[in-house]
Each structure stands twice: as structure tokens, then as C-alpha cells.
Coordinates of C-alpha atoms in Angstrom, one line a residue:
X1 CA 59.7 35.1 -36.7
X2 CA 58.3 31.8 -38.1
X3 CA 55.2 32.9 -39.8
X4 CA 55.4 35.9 -42.0
X5 CA 52.4 38.4 -41.4
X6 CA 50.5 38.9 -44.6
X7 CA 46.7 39.8 -45.8
X8 CA 45.6 37.8 -48.9
X9 CA 43.0 39.3 -51.3
X10 CA 40.4 36.7 -50.6
X11 CA 38.5 37.9 -53.9
X12 CA 40.5 35.3 -55.6
X13 CA 40.8 32.9 -53.1
X14 CA 39.1 29.5 -53.5
X15 CA 38.7 27.8 -50.3
X16 CA 38.0 24.3 -49.3
X17 CA 37.0 23.0 -45.9
X18 CA 37.4 19.6 -45.2
X19 CA 35.2 18.5 -42.1
X20 CA 31.6 20.1 -41.1
X21 CA 31.8 20.0 -37.4
X22 CA 32.1 22.6 -34.7
X23 CA 35.4 23.5 -35.3
X24 CA 35.1 23.6 -39.3
X25 CA 32.0 25.8 -38.5
X26 CA 34.6 28.7 -36.7
X27 CA 36.6 28.8 -39.7
X28 CA 33.7 28.9 -42.1
X29 CA 32.3 31.8 -40.0
X30 CA 35.7 33.5 -40.4
X31 CA 36.4 32.8 -44.3
X32 CA 32.1 34.2 -45.0
X33 CA 33.4 37.5 -43.7
X34 CA 35.7 37.9 -46.9
X35 CA 34.5 37.4 -50.8
X36 CA 36.3 34.1 -51.1
X37 CA 34.2 31.2 -52.7
X38 CA 33.9 28.1 -50.3
X39 CA 33.0 24.5 -50.8
X40 CA 33.0 21.8 -47.9
X41 CA 33.7 18.3 -48.1
X42 CA 32.8 15.9 -45.2
X43 CA 30.5 12.6 -44.8
X44 CA 28.1 14.6 -42.0
X45 CA 27.5 18.0 -41.1
X46 CA 26.8 19.9 -38.1
X47 CA 23.7 21.9 -37.6
X48 CA 25.7 25.1 -37.5
X49 CA 27.8 24.2 -40.9
X50 CA 24.3 23.2 -42.4
X51 CA 22.8 26.5 -41.4
X52 CA 25.4 28.7 -42.5
X53 CA 25.7 26.8 -46.0
X54 CA 22.1 27.5 -46.5
X55 CA 22.6 30.8 -45.8
X56 CA 25.1 31.8 -47.9
X57 CA 24.2 29.3 -50.9
X58 CA 27.8 27.1 -50.1
X59 CA 28.1 23.8 -51.8
X60 CA 28.7 20.7 -49.5
X61 CA 29.8 17.5 -50.9
X62 CA 28.4 14.9 -48.2
X63 CA 30.9 12.1 -48.6
X64 CA 34.6 11.3 -47.5
X65 CA 37.6 13.7 -49.1
X66 CA 39.0 12.5 -52.5
X67 CA 42.0 13.9 -53.8
X68 CA 40.5 15.7 -56.6
X69 CA 38.9 17.8 -54.3
X70 CA 42.5 19.9 -54.3
X71 CA 41.9 20.7 -57.5
X72 CA 41.5 24.4 -58.2
X73 CA 41.5 25.4 -54.7
X74 CA 44.3 27.8 -53.2
X75 CA 43.5 27.5 -49.6
X76 CA 42.7 24.4 -47.6
X77 CA 41.3 23.9 -43.8
X78 CA 41.6 20.6 -42.8
X79 CA 38.8 20.0 -39.6
X80 CA 38.3 16.2 -39.2
X81 CA 39.0 13.8 -36.0
X82 CA 40.9 11.4 -38.3
X83 CA 44.8 12.0 -37.9
X84 CA 45.4 9.7 -41.1
X85 CA 43.3 12.1 -43.4
X86 CA 44.7 15.2 -41.9
X87 CA 48.3 14.2 -42.2
X88 CA 47.2 12.8 -46.0
X89 CA 45.8 16.3 -46.9
X90 CA 48.4 18.1 -45.5
X91 CA 51.1 16.3 -47.4
X92 CA 48.9 16.3 -50.8
X93 CA 48.4 20.0 -50.4
X94 CA 52.3 20.5 -49.3
X95 CA 53.1 18.8 -52.5
X96 CA 51.6 21.0 -54.6
X97 CA 52.4 24.2 -52.9
X98 CA 48.9 25.1 -51.4
X99 CA 48.1 26.8 -48.3
X100 CA 46.9 24.2 -46.0
X101 CA 45.7 24.9 -42.4
X102 CA 45.3 21.5 -40.3
X103 CA 43.1 22.8 -37.3
X104 CA 44.5 22.5 -33.3
X105 CA 47.8 20.8 -35.4
X106 CA 50.5 23.5 -35.8
X107 CA 53.1 21.2 -37.2
X108 CA 50.9 20.6 -40.0
X109 CA 49.9 24.2 -40.8
X110 CA 51.6 26.0 -44.0
X111 CA 49.6 29.1 -42.5
X112 CA 47.9 29.8 -39.1
X113 CA 44.7 32.1 -38.9
X114 CA 45.5 34.8 -36.5
X115 CA 43.1 36.3 -33.6
X116 CA 41.4 39.1 -34.8
X117 CA 40.0 42.2 -34.2
X118 CA 37.5 43.5 -36.8
X119 CA 36.6 47.0 -37.3
X120 CA 36.5 46.6 -41.1
X121 CA 38.0 48.1 -43.0
X122 CA 40.4 48.4 -39.9
X123 CA 41.6 44.9 -39.2
X124 CA 44.3 43.8 -36.4
X125 CA 45.5 40.3 -36.9
X126 CA 47.9 38.7 -33.8
X127 CA 49.4 35.5 -33.5
X128 CA 51.4 33.5 -31.0
X129 CA 52.5 31.1 -33.4
X130 CA 50.3 28.8 -31.8
X131 CA 52.4 28.7 -28.4
X132 CA 50.0 30.9 -26.2
X133 CA 46.3 31.0 -27.1
X134 CA 45.1 32.0 -24.0
X135 CA 47.5 35.2 -23.8
X136 CA 46.5 36.1 -27.3
X137 CA 42.9 36.2 -25.8
X138 CA 43.9 38.2 -23.3
X139 CA 45.6 40.6 -25.6
X140 CA 42.7 40.7 -28.1
X141 CA 40.6 41.9 -25.1
X142 CA 42.8 44.5 -23.9
X143 CA 42.7 45.7 -27.8
X144 CA 39.0 45.6 -28.0
X145 CA 38.8 47.7 -24.9
X146 CA 41.1 50.5 -26.1
X147 CA 39.7 50.8 -29.7
X148 CA 36.8 52.8 -30.1
X149 CA 34.0 51.0 -31.4
X150 CA 33.5 53.1 -34.2
X151 CA 36.8 53.2 -35.7
X152 CA 35.6 51.7 -38.8
X153 CA 34.1 55.0 -39.6
X154 CA 37.8 56.5 -39.7
X155 CA 39.0 53.8 -42.0
X156 CA 36.0 54.5 -44.3
X157 CA 36.5 58.3 -44.0
X158 CA 40.3 58.2 -44.9
X159 CA 39.4 55.7 -47.9
X160 CA 37.2 58.5 -49.0
X161 CA 39.7 61.5 -48.9
X162 CA 43.0 59.4 -49.7
X163 CA 43.0 60.6 -53.3
X164 CA 42.4 64.2 -52.6
X165 CA 44.8 64.7 -50.1
X166 CA 47.5 62.7 -51.8
X167 CA 46.7 65.0 -54.9
X168 CA 46.9 68.3 -52.7
X169 CA 50.2 67.2 -50.8
X170 CA 52.9 65.7 -52.9
X171 CA 55.3 64.9 -50.3
X172 CA 54.9 61.6 -48.3
X173 CA 56.2 63.5 -45.0
X174 CA 53.6 66.2 -45.4
X175 CA 50.9 63.8 -46.0
X176 CA 51.3 61.6 -42.8
X177 CA 51.8 64.8 -40.7
X178 CA 48.2 65.7 -42.1
X179 CA 46.5 62.6 -41.5
X180 CA 48.1 62.4 -37.7
X181 CA 46.6 66.0 -37.3
X182 CA 43.1 64.9 -38.6
X183 CA 43.1 61.5 -36.9
X184 CA 44.1 62.6 -33.8
X185 CA 42.3 65.7 -33.6
X186 CA 38.7 67.6 -33.7
X187 CA 38.1 66.3 -37.3
X188 CA 38.8 62.4 -36.0
X189 CA 36.6 63.2 -33.1
X190 CA 33.5 64.3 -35.0
X191 CA 34.0 61.3 -37.5
X192 CA 33.6 58.8 -34.3
X193 CA 30.7 60.8 -33.0
X194 CA 28.9 60.5 -36.3
X195 CA 29.3 64.1 -37.1
X196 CA 30.5 63.2 -40.8
X197 CA 29.2 66.3 -42.6
X198 CA 31.0 68.6 -40.2
X199 CA 34.1 66.2 -40.5
X200 CA 34.1 67.0 -44.0
X201 CA 33.8 70.3 -44.0
X202 CA 36.7 70.4 -41.4
X203 CA 38.8 68.4 -43.4
X204 CA 38.5 70.8 -46.6
X205 CA 39.4 73.7 -44.4
X206 CA 42.3 72.0 -42.9
X207 CA 44.0 70.8 -46.0
X208 CA 43.4 74.5 -47.5
X209 CA 45.2 75.8 -44.1
X210 CA 47.8 73.1 -44.4
X211 CA 48.8 73.9 -48.0
X212 CA 49.3 77.4 -47.0
X213 CA 51.3 76.5 -43.8
X214 CA 48.7 77.4 -41.2
X215 CA 48.6 75.5 -37.9
X216 CA 45.2 74.0 -36.8
X217 CA 43.4 75.8 -34.1
X218 CA 43.9 74.3 -30.5
X219 CA 41.3 72.7 -28.6
X220 CA 40.8 71.8 -24.6
X221 CA 39.6 69.0 -23.2
X222 CA 38.4 68.7 -19.7
X223 CA 38.9 65.1 -18.7
X224 CA 37.8 63.1 -15.4
X225 CA 40.6 61.2 -14.4
X226 CA 38.4 59.3 -11.6
X227 CA 39.5 58.6 -8.2
X228 CA 42.9 57.0 -8.9
X229 CA 42.3 53.5 -10.3
X230 CA 43.3 53.6 -13.9
X231 CA 40.6 50.9 -14.7
X232 CA 38.0 53.4 -14.1
X233 CA 39.0 55.8 -16.9
X234 CA 36.5 56.2 -19.3
X235 CA 37.4 54.9 -23.3
X236 CA 37.1 58.2 -24.1
X237 CA 39.2 59.8 -21.6
X238 CA 42.1 57.5 -22.5
X239 CA 41.6 58.1 -26.1
X240 CA 42.0 62.1 -25.6
X241 CA 45.1 61.4 -23.3
X242 CA 46.8 59.4 -25.6
X243 CA 46.1 62.1 -28.6
X244 CA 47.3 65.1 -26.1
X245 CA 50.2 67.6 -27.1
X246 CA 49.8 69.0 -23.6
X247 CA 48.5 67.7 -20.4
X248 CA 47.7 70.0 -17.5
X249 CA 47.2 67.8 -14.3
X250 CA 46.7 68.2 -10.6
X251 CA 47.5 66.6 -7.3
X252 CA 45.1 63.9 -7.3
X253 CA 45.6 62.4 -10.5
X254 CA 47.5 59.4 -9.7
X255 CA 50.8 58.3 -11.4
X256 CA 49.4 55.1 -12.8
X257 CA 47.3 57.2 -14.7
X258 CA 49.7 59.8 -15.8
X259 CA 51.6 56.9 -17.6
X260 CA 48.6 56.4 -19.6
X261 CA 49.5 59.8 -21.2
X262 CA 51.1 60.1 -24.9
X263 CA 54.8 59.7 -24.2
X264 CA 56.0 62.7 -26.0
X265 CA 53.2 64.9 -24.4
X266 CA 54.3 67.8 -22.4
X267 CA 53.4 67.7 -18.9
X268 CA 52.5 70.5 -16.4
X269 CA 51.7 70.1 -13.2
X270 CA 49.0 72.8 -11.4
X271 CA 48.2 70.9 -8.1
X272 CA 47.3 72.2 -4.9
X273 CA 48.3 70.6 -1.5
X274 CA 46.5 71.9 1.4
X275 CA 46.0 75.6 1.1
X276 CA 49.5 75.7 -0.7
X277 CA 48.7 76.6 -4.4
X278 CA 51.5 76.3 -6.8
X279 CA 49.3 78.2 -9.3
X280 CA 46.0 79.8 -8.5
X281 CA 42.9 79.3 -10.7
X282 CA 42.9 82.1 -12.7
X283 CA 46.3 81.3 -13.8
X284 CA 45.3 78.0 -14.7
X285 CA 42.6 79.3 -16.8
X286 CA 44.9 81.8 -18.8
X287 CA 47.4 78.7 -19.1
X288 CA 45.1 76.4 -20.7
X289 CA 43.7 79.4 -23.1
X290 CA 47.3 80.5 -24.0
X291 CA 48.3 76.6 -24.8
X292 CA 45.1 76.0 -26.6
X293 CA 45.8 79.3 -28.8
X294 CA 49.2 78.1 -29.6
X295 CA 47.8 75.3 -31.5
X296 CA 48.0 72.6 -29.0
X297 CA 45.7 69.9 -27.9
X298 CA 45.4 70.1 -24.5
X299 CA 44.2 67.8 -22.0
X300 CA 43.2 69.3 -18.6
X301 CA 43.3 66.2 -16.5
X302 CA 41.3 66.7 -13.2
X303 CA 41.1 64.0 -10.6
X304 CA 37.3 62.7 -10.1
X305 CA 35.0 64.5 -12.0
X306 CA 35.6 68.0 -14.0
X307 CA 31.9 69.6 -12.7
X308 CA 31.9 68.2 -9.0
X309 CA 34.3 70.3 -6.9
X310 CA 36.7 70.4 -9.9
X311 CA 36.2 74.3 -11.1
X312 CA 35.7 72.9 -14.6
X313 CA 32.8 75.4 -14.9
X314 CA 35.4 78.0 -14.3
X315 CA 37.9 76.7 -16.9
X316 CA 35.2 76.6 -19.2
X317 CA 34.1 80.2 -18.8
X318 CA 37.4 81.6 -19.5
X319 CA 37.6 79.4 -22.9
X320 CA 34.1 80.5 -24.1
X321 CA 35.0 83.9 -23.4
X322 CA 38.2 83.7 -25.4
X323 CA 36.6 81.7 -28.5
X324 CA 38.1 78.5 -27.5
X325 CA 36.8 75.2 -28.6
X326 CA 36.5 72.7 -25.6
X327 CA 35.1 69.1 -24.7
X328 CA 34.2 68.1 -21.2
X329 CA 34.7 64.2 -20.6
X330 CA 33.0 63.2 -17.2
X331 CA 34.9 61.1 -14.5
X332 CA 34.1 58.8 -11.7
X333 CA 33.7 61.4 -9.0
X334 CA 35.8 60.8 -5.6
X335 CA 32.5 59.9 -3.6
X336 CA 31.3 57.0 -5.9
X337 CA 34.8 55.6 -6.3
X338 CA 35.7 55.9 -2.2
X339 CA 32.2 54.5 -1.5
X340 CA 32.5 51.4 -3.9
X341 CA 36.0 50.3 -3.2
X342 CA 35.5 50.9 1.1
X343 CA 31.9 48.7 0.6
X344 CA 29.8 51.9 1.7
X345 CA 26.6 52.1 -0.4
X346 CA 25.6 55.7 -0.2
X347 CA 22.2 54.8 -0.6
X348 CA 20.4 51.9 1.1
X349 CA 16.8 51.2 1.6
X350 CA 17.5 50.3 5.6
X351 CA 19.8 53.4 5.9
X352 CA 19.7 56.4 3.7
X353 CA 17.2 57.6 1.0
X354 CA 19.5 60.6 0.3
X355 CA 22.9 61.6 -0.4
X356 CA 24.4 65.0 -0.1
X357 CA 27.9 65.9 -1.6
X358 CA 29.7 69.0 0.0
X359 CA 32.9 70.5 0.8
X360 CA 34.5 70.6 3.9
X361 CA 37.1 73.0 2.8
X362 CA 38.3 75.5 5.6
X363 CA 38.1 79.2 5.3
X364 CA 39.1 81.4 7.8
X365 CA 39.4 78.4 10.2
X366 CA 35.9 77.7 9.8
X367 CA 33.4 75.8 7.4
X368 CA 30.4 78.0 6.4
X369 CA 27.6 75.3 5.7
X370 CA 23.9 75.2 6.2
X371 CA 24.9 72.4 9.2
X372 CA 20.9 72.3 10.2
X373 CA 19.8 70.7 6.8
X374 CA 22.9 68.6 6.4
X375 CA 22.4 66.9 9.8
X376 CA 19.1 64.5 8.9
X377 CA 18.8 61.1 9.8
X378 CA 18.4 58.5 6.9
X379 CA 20.7 60.6 4.9
X380 CA 24.4 60.2 3.9
X381 CA 26.5 63.3 3.7
X382 CA 30.1 63.3 1.8
X383 CA 32.5 65.6 2.7
X384 CA 35.2 66.4 -0.2
X385 CA 38.5 68.3 0.9
X386 CA 37.3 67.7 4.8
X387 CA 40.2 66.2 6.5
X388 CA 41.7 69.5 8.0
X389 CA 38.3 70.6 9.2
X390 CA 37.5 66.9 10.6
X391 CA 36.9 68.3 14.2
X392 CA 34.7 70.9 13.2
X393 CA 32.7 68.8 10.8
X394 CA 31.6 66.5 13.6
X395 CA 31.1 69.3 16.2
X396 CA 28.7 71.2 14.1
X397 CA 26.9 67.8 13.0
X398 CA 26.3 67.0 16.7
X399 CA 25.6 70.3 17.6
X400 CA 22.7 70.4 14.8
X401 CA 21.2 67.2 16.0
X402 CA 23.1 64.1 14.8
X403 CA 24.0 61.6 17.7
X404 CA 27.6 61.5 18.9
X405 CA 27.1 57.6 18.1
X406 CA 26.6 58.5 14.2
X407 CA 28.9 56.3 12.2
X408 CA 31.6 58.1 10.1
X409 CA 34.5 56.9 7.7
X410 CA 37.8 58.3 6.4
X411 CA 38.8 56.8 3.1
X412 CA 42.3 57.5 2.0
X413 CA 43.7 57.0 -1.4
X414 CA 40.3 55.7 -2.8
X415 CA 40.4 53.0 -5.1
X416 CA 44.2 52.7 -5.2
X417 CA 46.3 50.0 -4.0
X418 CA 47.3 52.0 -0.7
X419 CA 43.6 52.7 -0.1
X420 CA 43.3 53.2 3.8
X421 CA 39.5 53.3 5.9
X422 CA 39.0 54.2 9.3
X423 CA 35.9 54.1 10.8
X424 CA 34.4 55.3 14.1
X425 CA 31.8 57.5 15.1
X426 CA 31.2 61.6 15.2
X427 CA 32.0 61.3 18.9
X428 CA 35.0 59.2 18.7
X429 CA 36.7 59.7 15.2
X430 CA 39.2 62.1 16.5
X431 CA 40.7 59.9 19.2
X432 CA 40.9 57.2 16.9
X433 CA 45.0 56.4 16.7
X434 CA 44.8 55.7 13.1
X435 CA 43.1 59.1 12.2
X436 CA 46.2 60.8 13.0
X437 CA 48.1 58.5 10.2
X438 CA 45.1 59.8 7.5
X439 CA 46.3 62.0 4.9
X440 CA 45.1 63.7 1.8
X441 CA 43.1 62.8 -0.3
X442 CA 40.6 61.5 1.9
X443 CA 36.9 61.4 1.6
X444 CA 34.7 61.6 4.9
X445 CA 31.4 59.6 4.7
X446 CA 28.7 60.4 7.5
X447 CA 25.8 58.0 8.2
X448 CA 24.8 55.0 9.3
X449 CA 25.4 53.4 5.7
X450 CA 29.1 53.0 7.1
X451 CA 28.1 50.3 9.5
X452 CA 27.8 48.2 6.0
X453 CA 31.5 48.7 5.7
X454 CA 32.6 45.3 7.6
X455 CA 30.5 43.2 5.8
X456 CA 30.7 45.0 2.3
X457 CA 34.5 45.5 2.2
X458 CA 36.0 43.6 -0.9
X459 CA 39.0 45.5 -1.8
X460 CA 41.1 46.8 0.7
X461 CA 42.2 47.0 4.2
X462 CA 40.4 49.4 7.2
X463 CA 41.7 50.3 10.6

């Protein structure tokens, strides 16, 4: 590790910036976020630097650098286009054991400014030592996307109660475990949601309980995992998956999404496959309640959206009956994911002015639906769980007025790398050779919007 990462108390820093172009402006903007005092030396000044200096009452010496400018300065940024001047200031500052940074010239830097994710008072600083700035920006973008935008509220909340917790819990280990519970649990979530008063009340209660050795109450999070592509998870879903003690998941949750769950979380599979239920719904409901009552943070991870053919409502009813707290995190439902990644708009001015989501699930070898109302023109139909009953769906729609030539699409493993799309018509889809190879999970889309698939298919192969 060539560069030792430290954070300097900027309240006692006297900073000099030599140069006043756009490069110097970037350093000035950064240092202005701190309480450091700043002065600038440059024979000419850019509009950006002039504006910043005026806003913050910064002293500018419009002249060339003089050796005496280093007097009383503890940090120096050099941002001129004169290599000889840059070298001279570096050598002079180095001889006086001052921190000096010659911008974009790593060998002449006694310190470097890191890439920063600023959620003050929480600050994340990263560096590649000047060897991979593009990679560093890429990593920063990743961090920006997963950090809650309001994590600064957690920082302020922790600061407010730090002394109180320290006084109540003398053991460093006890304090660490307590703060982990606070930040990972319901209290931290309420802080992020802006429920400050409730969070403070909960912290007082939790602190008293922790002192008495009582474990906090468990909670259940019903999280929509989306159609399969992990990039389609919401930020909140990912955050809750990372704090879960137990994850209860179904067959439609992709392996890539499961990889994002907290490593040491217990994972319980409760999937169902083509009428072969590993565990029935009532048992799942009871399991969620049992795990929460044991004090766990339980994530019920469901493919798609919990409230669209996900039986989330049934699970919540059980939790309410047993007095268990819960939250619901919506996800991108399979219909939206499949349609978007197959290039099939569910509505289009020239094709469909409405869309219906329905189930194609077989019961007693039939599908009991209002077929007459479904078989409409200028309308899109999306069938969930309909692959086994595909022949019945086609027959019923034709019998109730849709032409045999009505387009239909089967989308297997929507949004995933192995997505497959088979298109045809109500009259011929069963005879398509590729139809026999389609496996669940598959969504069925019916309507003239399917004709747009070939033109708009941006993601995967079709058959």
C-alpha cells in the first residue's frame, strides 16, 4: 500500500492553491466542503474560480507564485500548465515537509485526493494510486447506487445517541452488537424513512431491552425480486436482503439474485414447481410467523411482485393475525419484465389500449376464467403460470371470438441471459417445434402487440 489513507482535520488546515483554471476549480470545490482556510495564487483567474471565490470570500493573489506564498501553509495544490513552476513548488514544499499535490502528476504528489462518496458525516474515500482512474469512477458509481441516499441521517442519528449507548453498555462488544441491531433493523429503517421521533423512541426501548438481555422483536419483509435480472432489483430490496437473518425464497428467484443475500443469512427454499409443492401456502405463512417470533429479520423473497399472483396478501393476513410487524417492497412484475425484454409493448396506440394480467393455472384440467370478456380486440392479455394449459388458452380464446391468426408469444426465463421467445398465432403455436422445448417459468402474451417483437427485440434471441 503505497498511499496511507487518512482523514485530516481540515479545521486546522491552511490551504494554498496555485493556479486558477478549471482544474484548480475542481480542487477548490472539494476543499470548500471543509472548514479549511484557502488562498489562491495565479496570474489569471477562470470564471469558475472567480465565482467560487466571490461566494466564499476567498483571497486571490493575481500574480505569479512567490516562494514566500508557502509560509504558514500546510497543504498545497499546484494546478498550473508550467511544468517548471510545478516542479519548483513541489521541491520547495517537500523540503519544508509540507503536503503537496501537483494535479495530474502522481510522481510529484506527496498526497493524492481520493474519489469521494459524500454522505456527510459519512464519507467514503477511494483511491487507485493514480493507476486506474476510470475503474475508480466505475466503482464509485456502483457504491453510489447501493448506498441509501439518506444514509447521512443514520450518521447524525448515531452521533446523537453515541454517548448514551456508551454509558448504558460498558462492553465494546455489547455496543457493537447493539448498533448492528439498530442500523440493520427497524430503527435504522425508520431513520432512513424520516421517522425520526419513532426511531428515537424505539432506540430507547431497545436499549432498555438490550440491557435486560431481551432480543428485539422480529419482522418480516415481503420483497419483490423482480423477473430475474438482478439489475432490476430496487435499492430498498437489496438493502433489506443484505440485513436479513433468514431468507425464505421461491422457485422464481434467480440464483444471481440469491447471490446478493447476506452471506451468513439462513436460506429456506419453499418453491413450487408445476403442481409439485414442496410446502403448501398455509405452512409458508406459519413459517414466516414462527421465524419472526424467534427475533429474526425475515425476508420473504418472491419472484416478480408480492401482490401480483404472489400470494403476498395471504401471508400478510397471517402476520397481522399474529401481531407481527411487516413491510412490503414492490418488485417489477414478470409481465413488465418479459414484455420489455422481449420488445413487446403491452400497450400501443396502433395495437392495444388496455391490458389484462390473469392466471393460466390449471385446476381440475381446466382454466376457469371469463373468456368472453378476455377475448377482445385492441387488447393485450398476459397469462401467468399458463404453459401447462397453453392448448386450453388458445382453444378458449378462439371459441370466444379471437381469430386463429391472433399473435401470441411465449417468453421463457424473462430478463435472464437464457431468455427465450417463441412467437406464433393462437392457431399454430402448439404446432411450433420450439414450443415443446419451452419450460417454466414462462409468460404468455396474446395480442397484436406481439407483431412488434421482431422490430423491437433488443435483448435476446427469439425462435
